[in-house]
Amino acid sequence: MENEETFWGRVNSLIRLRNTTQKALSIKCGFNERRIQNLSGGDRLPDCIEAVLIAKNLGTTVEYLVTGELTDSATELNELKKKLLEFVQSVL
């Protein structure tokens, strides 16, 4: 099981949650298709620009990826997303 207490653990958890891959996320961020795999495999952190792109494309914040903590507004947004998802699933 992935350690969700690390930057890459949180990234990989969000990748799985969104049913995507490291390769697809790399491409979506505009990186070489193996960039995220190479960084996470070597347990190296991305530079700040890469971290922003990764967070943005995963629908989260750099703060969450680095610390595991959400800001108040991010927490509220996540709660709204959960409720919306539950509603959509109940309708389907």
PDB file of C-alpha atoms in Angstrom:
ATOM      1  CA  MET A   1       0.000   0.000   0.000  1.00  0.00           C
ATOM      2  CA  GLU A   2       1.229   3.473  -0.868  1.00  0.00           C
ATOM      3  CA  ASN A   3       2.371   5.623   2.062  1.00  0.00           C
ATOM      4  CA  GLU A   4      -0.049   8.544   1.982  1.00  0.00           C
ATOM      5  CA  GLU A   5       2.124  10.445   4.461  1.00  0.00           C
ATOM      6  CA  THR A   6       4.537  11.470   1.718  1.00  0.00           C
ATOM      7  CA  PHE A   7       4.287  13.839  -1.226  1.00  0.00           C
ATOM      8  CA  TRP A   8       4.365  10.989  -3.753  1.00  0.00           C
ATOM      9  CA  GLY A   9       2.043   8.861  -1.651  1.00  0.00           C
ATOM     10  CA  ARG A  10      -0.573  11.602  -1.787  1.00  0.00           C
ATOM     11  CA  VAL A  11       0.038  12.172  -5.509  1.00  0.00           C
ATOM     12  CA  ASN A  12      -0.340   8.464  -6.293  1.00  0.00           C
ATOM     13  CA  SER A  13      -3.456   8.217  -4.134  1.00  0.00           C
ATOM     14  CA  LEU A  14      -5.053  11.073  -6.100  1.00  0.00           C
ATOM     15  CA  ILE A  15      -3.938   9.502  -9.381  1.00  0.00           C
ATOM     16  CA  ARG A  16      -5.736   6.268  -8.424  1.00  0.00           C
ATOM     17  CA  LEU A  17      -8.793   8.187  -7.206  1.00  0.00           C
ATOM     18  CA  ARG A  18      -9.049   9.845 -10.611  1.00  0.00           C
ATOM     19  CA  ASN A  19      -8.519   6.553 -12.480  1.00  0.00           C
ATOM     20  CA  THR A  20      -5.499   7.870 -14.327  1.00  0.00           C
ATOM     21  CA  THR A  21      -1.784   7.090 -14.486  1.00  0.00           C
ATOM     22  CA  GLN A  22       1.507   8.801 -13.764  1.00  0.00           C
ATOM     23  CA  LYS A  23       2.151   8.872 -17.504  1.00  0.00           C
ATOM     24  CA  ALA A  24      -1.202  10.527 -18.270  1.00  0.00           C
ATOM     25  CA  LEU A  25      -0.668  13.077 -15.490  1.00  0.00           C
ATOM     26  CA  SER A  26       2.829  13.846 -16.788  1.00  0.00           C
ATOM     27  CA  ILE A  27       1.445  14.512 -20.262  1.00  0.00           C
ATOM     28  CA  LYS A  28      -1.443  16.598 -18.888  1.00  0.00           C
ATOM     29  CA  CYS A  29       1.096  18.701 -16.965  1.00  0.00           C
ATOM     30  CA  GLY A  30       3.156  19.198 -20.126  1.00  0.00           C
ATOM     31  CA  PHE A  31       6.077  17.098 -18.881  1.00  0.00           C
ATOM     32  CA  ASN A  32       7.980  14.300 -20.560  1.00  0.00           C
ATOM     33  CA  GLU A  33       5.705  11.260 -20.230  1.00  0.00           C
ATOM     34  CA  ARG A  34       8.051   9.610 -17.688  1.00  0.00           C
ATOM     35  CA  ARG A  35       8.781  12.702 -15.571  1.00  0.00           C
ATOM     36  CA  ILE A  36       6.511  11.852 -12.630  1.00  0.00           C
ATOM     37  CA  GLN A  37       7.555   8.193 -12.695  1.00  0.00           C
ATOM     38  CA  ASN A  38      11.234   9.180 -12.641  1.00  0.00           C
ATOM     39  CA  LEU A  39      10.788  11.684  -9.805  1.00  0.00           C
ATOM     40  CA  SER A  40       8.630   9.441  -7.634  1.00  0.00           C
ATOM     41  CA  GLY A  41      10.741   6.358  -8.313  1.00  0.00           C
ATOM     42  CA  GLY A  42      13.836   8.181  -7.125  1.00  0.00           C
ATOM     43  CA  ASP A  43      11.863   9.732  -4.259  1.00  0.00           C
ATOM     44  CA  ARG A  44      12.827  13.214  -5.453  1.00  0.00           C
ATOM     45  CA  LEU A  45      10.525  16.175  -5.084  1.00  0.00           C
ATOM     46  CA  PRO A  46       9.524  18.216  -8.128  1.00  0.00           C
ATOM     47  CA  ASP A  47      10.556  21.841  -8.431  1.00  0.00           C
ATOM     48  CA  CYS A  48       7.971  24.434  -7.384  1.00  0.00           C
ATOM     49  CA  ILE A  49       6.598  24.988 -10.905  1.00  0.00           C
ATOM     50  CA  GLU A  50       6.177  21.236 -11.424  1.00  0.00           C
ATOM     51  CA  ALA A  51       4.502  20.904  -8.011  1.00  0.00           C
ATOM     52  CA  VAL A  52       1.982  23.611  -8.921  1.00  0.00           C
ATOM     53  CA  LEU A  53       1.175  21.893 -12.231  1.00  0.00           C
ATOM     54  CA  ILE A  54       0.819  18.497 -10.557  1.00  0.00           C
ATOM     55  CA  ALA A  55      -1.470  19.902  -7.851  1.00  0.00           C
ATOM     56  CA  LYS A  56      -3.567  21.854 -10.346  1.00  0.00           C
ATOM     57  CA  ASN A  57      -4.043  18.837 -12.599  1.00  0.00           C
ATOM     58  CA  LEU A  58      -4.997  16.652  -9.631  1.00  0.00           C
ATOM     59  CA  GLY A  59      -7.507  19.226  -8.386  1.00  0.00           C
ATOM     60  CA  THR A  60      -5.707  19.924  -5.133  1.00  0.00           C
ATOM     61  CA  THR A  61      -3.164  22.313  -3.645  1.00  0.00           C
ATOM     62  CA  VAL A  62       0.605  22.142  -3.314  1.00  0.00           C
ATOM     63  CA  GLU A  63       0.074  22.613   0.419  1.00  0.00           C
ATOM     64  CA  TYR A  64      -1.938  19.386   0.558  1.00  0.00           C
ATOM     65  CA  LEU A  65       0.613  17.435  -1.491  1.00  0.00           C
ATOM     66  CA  VAL A  66       3.469  18.641   0.725  1.00  0.00           C
ATOM     67  CA  THR A  67       1.832  18.579   4.178  1.00  0.00           C
ATOM     68  CA  GLY A  68      -1.256  16.431   3.822  1.00  0.00           C
ATOM     69  CA  GLU A  69      -3.298  19.283   5.292  1.00  0.00           C
ATOM     70  CA  LEU A  70      -6.016  21.179   3.503  1.00  0.00           C
ATOM     71  CA  THR A  71      -6.658  24.886   3.848  1.00  0.00           C
ATOM     72  CA  ASP A  72     -10.097  25.871   5.140  1.00  0.00           C
ATOM     73  CA  SER A  73     -11.333  26.717   1.658  1.00  0.00           C
ATOM     74  CA  ALA A  74      -9.886  23.494   0.245  1.00  0.00           C
ATOM     75  CA  THR A  75     -11.587  21.526   3.022  1.00  0.00           C
ATOM     76  CA  GLU A  76     -14.912  23.186   2.237  1.00  0.00           C
ATOM     77  CA  LEU A  77     -14.438  22.535  -1.470  1.00  0.00           C
ATOM     78  CA  ASN A  78     -13.656  18.867  -0.833  1.00  0.00           C
ATOM     79  CA  GLU A  79     -16.801  18.527   1.276  1.00  0.00           C
ATOM     80  CA  LEU A  80     -18.875  20.063  -1.516  1.00  0.00           C
ATOM     81  CA  LYS A  81     -17.258  17.744  -4.073  1.00  0.00           C
ATOM     82  CA  LYS A  82     -18.065  14.728  -1.877  1.00  0.00           C
ATOM     83  CA  LYS A  83     -21.686  15.796  -1.482  1.00  0.00           C
ATOM     84  CA  LEU A  84     -22.034  16.420  -5.205  1.00  0.00           C
ATOM     85  CA  LEU A  85     -20.538  13.015  -6.015  1.00  0.00           C
ATOM     86  CA  GLU A  86     -22.867  11.312  -3.526  1.00  0.00           C
ATOM     87  CA  PHE A  87     -25.838  13.115  -5.053  1.00  0.00           C
ATOM     88  CA  VAL A  88     -24.865  12.174  -8.605  1.00  0.00           C
ATOM     89  CA  GLN A  89     -24.335   8.549  -7.587  1.00  0.00           C
ATOM     90  CA  SER A  90     -27.724   8.448  -5.855  1.00  0.00           C
ATOM     91  CA  VAL A  91     -29.423   9.762  -9.003  1.00  0.00           C
ATOM     92  CA  LEU A  92     -27.746   7.231 -11.291  1.00  0.00           C
TER      93      LEU A  92
END
